[in-house]
Tab-separated table of C-alpha atoms in Angstrom:
chain	number	residue	atom	x	y	z
A	280	MET	CA	0.273	0.059	-0.254
A	281	ALA	CA	1.236	3.497	-0.793
A	282	GLN	CA	2.807	5.651	2.225
A	283	PRO	CA	1.187	9.148	2.694
A	284	PHE	CA	3.392	12.074	0.713
A	285	GLU	CA	6.703	12.949	2.559
A	286	VAL	CA	6.566	16.697	3.696
A	287	ILE	CA	10.021	18.191	2.437
A	288	THR	CA	10.290	22.276	2.071
A	289	PRO	CA	12.960	23.916	-0.116
A	290	GLN	CA	15.638	25.437	3.114
A	291	ASP	CA	13.797	22.999	5.798
A	292	LYS	CA	12.226	25.854	7.672
A	293	PRO	CA	8.321	27.153	7.789
A	294	ILE	CA	6.843	28.081	4.054
A	295	TRP	CA	6.212	31.516	4.998
A	296	LEU	CA	9.511	32.445	6.269
A	297	THR	CA	11.125	30.948	3.121
A	298	LEU	CA	8.473	32.935	0.942
A	299	ARG	CA	9.335	35.913	2.772
A	300	GLN	CA	13.195	35.468	2.284
A	301	GLU	CA	12.445	33.910	-1.412
A	302	ALA	CA	10.662	37.538	-2.056
A	303	SER	CA	13.249	39.829	0.057
A	304	ASP	CA	15.816	37.929	-3.004
A	305	VAL	CA	14.222	38.912	-5.645
A	306	VAL	CA	14.100	42.495	-4.440
A	307	ALA	CA	17.299	42.725	-3.968
A	308	SER	CA	18.306	41.292	-7.452
A	309	GLU	CA	14.911	43.037	-9.336
A	310	PRO	CA	14.761	46.121	-7.552
A	311	GLY	CA	11.821	47.360	-10.371
A	312	LEU	CA	9.597	44.447	-8.898
A	313	ALA	CA	10.337	46.020	-5.155
A	314	SER	CA	6.785	48.003	-4.606
A	315	LEU	CA	4.957	44.463	-5.660
A	316	LEU	CA	6.472	42.271	-3.276
A	317	HIS	CA	6.732	44.336	-0.355
A	318	SER	CA	2.901	44.940	-1.185
A	319	THR	CA	2.007	41.562	-1.686
A	320	ILE	CA	4.464	39.741	1.007
A	321	LEU	CA	6.994	41.556	2.954
A	322	SER	CA	4.354	44.329	4.364
A	323	HIS	CA	2.716	41.468	6.032
A	324	ASP	CA	2.795	39.336	8.901
A	325	ASP	CA	1.397	36.130	7.986
A	326	LEU	CA	0.604	33.938	4.815
A	327	ALA	CA	-3.389	34.348	5.849
A	328	SER	CA	-2.910	38.341	5.572
A	329	ALA	CA	-0.920	38.152	2.096
A	330	LEU	CA	-2.899	35.605	0.840
A	331	SER	CA	-6.180	37.250	1.177
A	332	TYR	CA	-4.567	40.849	-0.258
A	333	HIS	CA	-2.943	38.747	-3.017
A	334	MET	CA	-6.477	37.363	-3.661
A	335	ALA	CA	-8.379	40.854	-3.406
A	336	ARG	CA	-5.521	42.478	-5.673
A	337	LYS	CA	-6.378	40.301	-8.309
A	338	LEU	CA	-10.329	39.672	-8.559
A	339	ALA	CA	-11.419	43.313	-7.652
A	340	ASP	CA	-13.193	45.097	-10.911
A	341	ASP	CA	-15.196	48.006	-10.834
A	342	THR	CA	-18.304	46.088	-9.250
A	343	LEU	CA	-16.376	44.218	-6.825
A	344	ARG	CA	-13.883	46.390	-4.547
A	345	GLY	CA	-10.872	45.146	-3.088
A	346	MET	CA	-11.336	45.769	0.067
A	347	THR	CA	-14.249	43.916	0.148
A	348	VAL	CA	-12.719	40.569	-0.998
A	349	ARG	CA	-10.325	41.119	1.735
A	350	GLU	CA	-12.442	41.762	4.300
A	351	MET	CA	-14.683	38.852	3.531
A	352	VAL	CA	-11.579	36.366	2.953
A	353	GLN	CA	-9.529	37.738	6.319
A	354	ARG	CA	-12.954	36.963	8.385
A	355	TYR	CA	-12.845	33.070	6.758
A	356	HIS	CA	-9.048	32.627	7.185
A	357	LYS	CA	-9.744	33.795	11.103
A	358	ALA	CA	-13.174	31.322	11.512
A	359	ASP	CA	-11.217	28.539	9.789
A	360	SER	CA	-7.510	27.809	9.975
A	361	ALA	CA	-7.966	24.590	7.775
A	362	LEU	CA	-8.412	27.224	4.784
A	363	VAL	CA	-4.615	28.585	5.787
A	364	GLU	CA	-3.602	25.382	6.363
A	365	ALA	CA	-5.406	24.121	2.876
A	366	ALA	CA	-3.092	27.038	0.765
A	367	GLU	CA	0.043	26.159	2.577
A	368	ALA	CA	-0.191	22.553	1.729
A	369	ASP	CA	-1.145	23.769	-2.247
A	370	LEU	CA	2.214	25.571	-2.204
A	371	GLN	CA	3.912	22.500	-0.931
A	372	ALA	CA	1.710	20.282	-3.971
A	373	VAL	CA	3.670	22.842	-6.444
A	374	TYR	CA	6.759	22.927	-4.814
A	375	GLU	CA	7.525	18.920	-4.544
A	376	ARG	CA	5.575	17.692	-7.567
A	377	ASP	CA	5.992	20.687	-10.466
A	378	PRO	CA	9.972	21.246	-11.731
A	379	ALA	CA	8.945	24.365	-13.070
A	380	ALA	CA	8.760	25.875	-9.757
A	381	LYS	CA	11.583	26.871	-8.133
A	382	GLY	CA	10.182	27.890	-5.138
A	383	TYR	CA	7.182	29.083	-3.205
A	384	LEU	CA	7.482	32.755	-4.782
A	385	GLN	CA	6.543	31.497	-8.291
A	386	THR	CA	3.476	29.510	-7.267
A	387	PHE	CA	2.098	32.223	-5.146
A	388	MET	CA	2.477	35.208	-7.258
A	389	PHE	CA	2.138	33.510	-10.592
A	390	PHE	CA	0.301	30.037	-10.842
A	391	LYS	CA	-3.183	30.520	-11.441
A	392	GLY	CA	-3.860	26.929	-10.523
A	393	PHE	CA	-2.782	27.708	-6.986
A	394	LEU	CA	-4.403	31.004	-6.672
A	395	SER	CA	-7.597	29.604	-8.427
A	396	LEU	CA	-7.712	26.894	-5.586
A	397	GLN	CA	-7.952	29.632	-2.836
A	398	VAL	CA	-10.403	31.224	-4.258
A	399	TYR	CA	-12.455	28.417	-4.801
A	400	ARG	CA	-12.076	27.672	-0.903
A	401	ILE	CA	-13.531	30.494	0.273
A	402	ALA	CA	-16.148	30.797	-2.611
A	403	HIS	CA	-17.195	26.764	-0.922
A	404	ARG	CA	-17.261	28.360	2.728
A	405	LEU	CA	-20.001	30.852	1.231
A	406	TRP	CA	-21.801	28.528	-0.745
A	407	GLN	CA	-21.669	26.251	2.580
A	408	ASP	CA	-22.735	29.538	4.346
A	409	GLY	CA	-26.173	29.783	1.808
A	410	ARG	CA	-24.433	33.057	0.530
A	411	PHE	CA	-24.813	31.549	-3.385
A	412	THR	CA	-24.944	34.642	-5.456
A	413	MET	CA	-21.459	36.154	-3.776
A	414	ALA	CA	-20.142	32.629	-4.136
A	415	HIS	CA	-21.194	31.850	-8.178
A	416	LEU	CA	-19.606	35.553	-8.438
A	417	LEU	CA	-16.059	34.764	-6.796
A	418	GLN	CA	-16.132	31.614	-9.251
A	419	SER	CA	-16.722	33.817	-12.314
A	420	ARG	CA	-14.327	36.093	-11.684
A	421	VAL	CA	-12.031	33.308	-11.723
A	422	SER	CA	-12.927	31.599	-14.696
A	423	GLU	CA	-12.692	34.994	-16.232
A	424	LEU	CA	-8.709	35.534	-15.089
A	425	PHE	CA	-7.804	32.239	-14.830
A	426	GLN	CA	-10.014	30.159	-17.383
A	427	ILE	CA	-10.393	27.590	-14.443
A	428	ASP	CA	-13.985	27.303	-13.287
A	429	ILE	CA	-14.682	24.902	-10.060
A	430	HIS	CA	-18.043	24.928	-8.866
A	431	PRO	CA	-18.462	26.476	-5.501
A	432	ALA	CA	-20.050	23.640	-4.113
A	433	ALA	CA	-17.593	20.767	-5.247
A	434	LYS	CA	-15.456	19.305	-2.442
A	435	VAL	CA	-11.483	19.756	-2.764
A	436	GLY	CA	-8.585	18.223	-0.599
A	437	LYS	CA	-5.525	19.913	0.379
A	438	GLY	CA	-2.189	19.059	-1.492
A	439	VAL	CA	-3.802	19.853	-4.821
A	440	LEU	CA	-1.832	20.690	-7.937
A	441	MET	CA	-3.503	22.245	-11.109
A	442	ASP	CA	-0.636	22.405	-13.379
A	443	HIS	CA	-0.776	25.320	-16.015
A	444	GLY	CA	-4.885	25.254	-14.741
A	445	THR	CA	-5.907	26.578	-18.653
A	446	GLY	CA	-9.347	24.950	-19.208
A	447	ILE	CA	-10.228	22.878	-15.871
A	448	VAL	CA	-13.444	22.768	-15.065
A	449	ILE	CA	-15.013	20.561	-11.623
A	450	GLY	CA	-18.980	19.979	-11.894
A	451	GLU	CA	-21.338	21.025	-8.568
A	452	THR	CA	-21.519	17.280	-7.306
A	453	ALA	CA	-17.258	16.853	-7.915
A	454	VAL	CA	-15.120	15.307	-4.854
A	455	VAL	CA	-11.737	15.939	-5.301
A	456	GLY	CA	-9.292	14.206	-2.674
A	457	ASP	CA	-6.269	15.311	-1.085
A	458	GLU	CA	-3.099	14.928	-2.721
A	459	VAL	CA	-4.501	14.862	-6.280
A	460	SER	CA	-2.384	16.522	-9.238
A	461	MET	CA	-4.565	17.359	-12.215
A	462	LEU	CA	-2.875	19.008	-15.959
A	463	HIS	CA	-4.735	21.258	-18.165
A	464	GLY	CA	-7.629	20.687	-19.834
A	465	VAL	CA	-9.321	18.171	-17.027
A	466	THR	CA	-12.979	18.307	-16.789
A	467	LEU	CA	-14.856	16.155	-13.810
A	468	GLY	CA	-18.488	16.277	-15.614
A	469	GLY	CA	-22.168	15.484	-15.650
A	470	THR	CA	-22.800	13.333	-18.569
A	471	GLY	CA	-26.699	14.839	-19.116
A	472	SER	CA	-29.034	16.628	-17.958
A	473	GLU	CA	-30.181	14.539	-14.739
A	474	GLN	CA	-30.129	16.191	-11.518
A	475	GLY	CA	-28.499	15.237	-8.342
A	476	ASP	CA	-25.013	13.494	-7.477
A	477	ARG	CA	-23.728	13.391	-11.391
A	478	HIS	CA	-19.942	14.090	-11.078
A	479	PRO	CA	-17.037	12.134	-10.465
A	480	LYS	CA	-15.212	11.200	-7.210
A	481	ILE	CA	-12.125	11.610	-7.661
A	482	GLY	CA	-9.780	9.471	-5.149
A	483	ARG	CA	-6.459	10.741	-2.836
A	484	GLY	CA	-3.507	10.438	-5.110
A	485	VAL	CA	-4.491	10.529	-8.533
A	486	LEU	CA	-3.068	11.759	-11.296
A	487	LEU	CA	-5.135	13.056	-14.135
A	488	GLY	CA	-3.385	13.914	-17.253
A	489	ALA	CA	-3.554	16.594	-19.744
A	490	GLY	CA	-7.127	16.390	-21.509
A	491	ALA	CA	-8.517	14.003	-19.096
A	492	LYS	CA	-12.574	13.518	-19.051
A	493	VAL	CA	-13.966	11.726	-16.288
A	494	LEU	CA	-17.362	12.266	-16.755
A	495	GLY	CA	-20.549	11.022	-14.431
A	496	ASN	CA	-21.689	9.898	-11.203
A	497	ILE	CA	-17.646	7.195	-11.022
A	498	GLU	CA	-15.425	6.752	-8.651
A	499	ILE	CA	-11.433	6.957	-9.560
A	500	GLY	CA	-10.168	4.660	-7.176
A	501	GLU	CA	-6.818	6.148	-4.884
A	502	PHE	CA	-3.336	6.621	-6.497
A	503	ALA	CA	-4.874	5.849	-10.173
A	504	LYS	CA	-3.981	7.741	-13.046
A	505	ILE	CA	-6.309	8.996	-16.121
A	506	ALA	CA	-3.557	8.985	-18.961
A	507	ALA	CA	-3.975	12.286	-20.950
A	508	GLY	CA	-6.795	12.902	-23.534
A	509	SER	CA	-8.474	10.013	-22.027
A	510	VAL	CA	-12.230	9.838	-21.780
A	511	VAL	CA	-13.597	7.650	-18.620
A	512	LEU	CA	-16.972	6.964	-18.085
A	513	LYS	CA	-17.089	4.288	-15.689
A	514	PRO	CA	-15.394	3.515	-12.067
A	515	VAL	CA	-11.069	3.076	-12.436
A	516	PRO	CA	-10.395	0.592	-9.518
A	517	ALA	CA	-7.461	2.417	-7.253
A	518	HIS	CA	-3.832	1.978	-8.663
A	519	CYS	CA	-4.938	1.083	-12.231
A	520	THR	CA	-4.251	3.472	-14.891
A	521	ALA	CA	-6.636	3.629	-17.298
A	522	ALA	CA	-6.235	5.342	-21.069
A	523	GLY	CA	-8.180	6.064	-24.542
A	524	VAL	CA	-11.322	6.905	-25.713
A	525	PRO	CA	-13.574	5.148	-24.287
A	526	ALA	CA	-10.860	4.695	-22.038
A	527	ARG	CA	-9.590	1.331	-21.117
A	528	LEU	CA	-7.599	-0.109	-17.991
A	529	VAL	CA	-4.017	-0.507	-19.274
A	530	ASN	CA	-2.512	-1.447	-16.086
A	531	CYS	CA	-3.310	-2.236	-12.245
A	532	GLN	CA	0.307	-2.524	-10.958
A	533	THR	CA	1.199	1.515	-12.083
A	534	CYS	CA	3.596	3.360	-9.765
A	535	PRO	CA	2.783	4.263	-6.084
A	536	ASP	CA	1.918	7.752	-6.040
A	537	PRO	CA	1.420	8.960	-9.521
A	538	ALA	CA	0.119	12.627	-8.388
A	539	ARG	CA	3.380	12.947	-6.548
A	540	SER	CA	5.426	11.718	-9.317
A	541	MET	CA	3.647	13.407	-12.511
A	542	ASP	CA	4.730	10.141	-13.963
A	543	GLN	CA	1.764	9.896	-16.905
A	544	THR	CA	3.658	7.070	-19.290
A	545	LEU	CA	2.025	4.059	-19.710
A	546	SER	CA	2.766	-0.061	-19.068
A	547	ASP	CA	3.543	-1.802	-22.430
A	548	VAL	CA	0.869	-4.320	-21.726
A	549	ILE	CA	-2.311	-3.443	-22.689
A	550	TYR	CA	-5.482	-5.320	-21.546
A	551	ASP	CA	-8.313	-5.884	-23.815
A	552	TYR	CA	-10.874	-4.895	-20.949
A	553	VAL	CA	-13.055	-1.667	-21.815
A	554	ILE	CA	-14.070	0.020	-18.739
């Protein structure tokens, strides 16, 4: 049985301190970015404060004031520390799994998959509180800004990586477990106009390759792998790989942690079994 992901940090110290140090180093080498990094990171006392400011800065427009967004985010962060803990886990996930991420600073400032997840987490709390219109507004802004569409009612775990992110769609009744990795163009959707529970349930540690489409109220077992471009309409057992259109099980002895290794290769052995 696969073991939980090992927790590491770039310099073996808390994420917030490492993020501040990375920002300070960039200010020293790129003075033109000093104002941006001071206002977004270095002027704050903790990750929650920096994150609320950053989210407000990105989401604000003519109809949604930045201060309104920031105060709302701060209230939810204060009421539920798990939101900030999830943000730390998401930062860690990107650093561990994405070779393009040289530290936490790039991810925090510029990776739209990370920021979209943090906005989703606030929208999800709004949805739980019955503030459906505000939740949809945040969803809409993220879709406009980043081309990532996560319904605020969906349930998404922590330590999630959305690599590149463009074109990701997660439906209303979808569930995404902890430590999942998904690449651009992934769809967790329904198969028609049916009501109720109609979207996929993605287990812990699953890797969803670029352009994968998982449709319907089906379960993808933990540590499974969905190959790039596949269309999956039936359940996939834990630790198995599914590939193709329609998807087939091609290997049920996949690598133990595909979401962490980001290994999208397939076994040479293909079983003639359509799922």
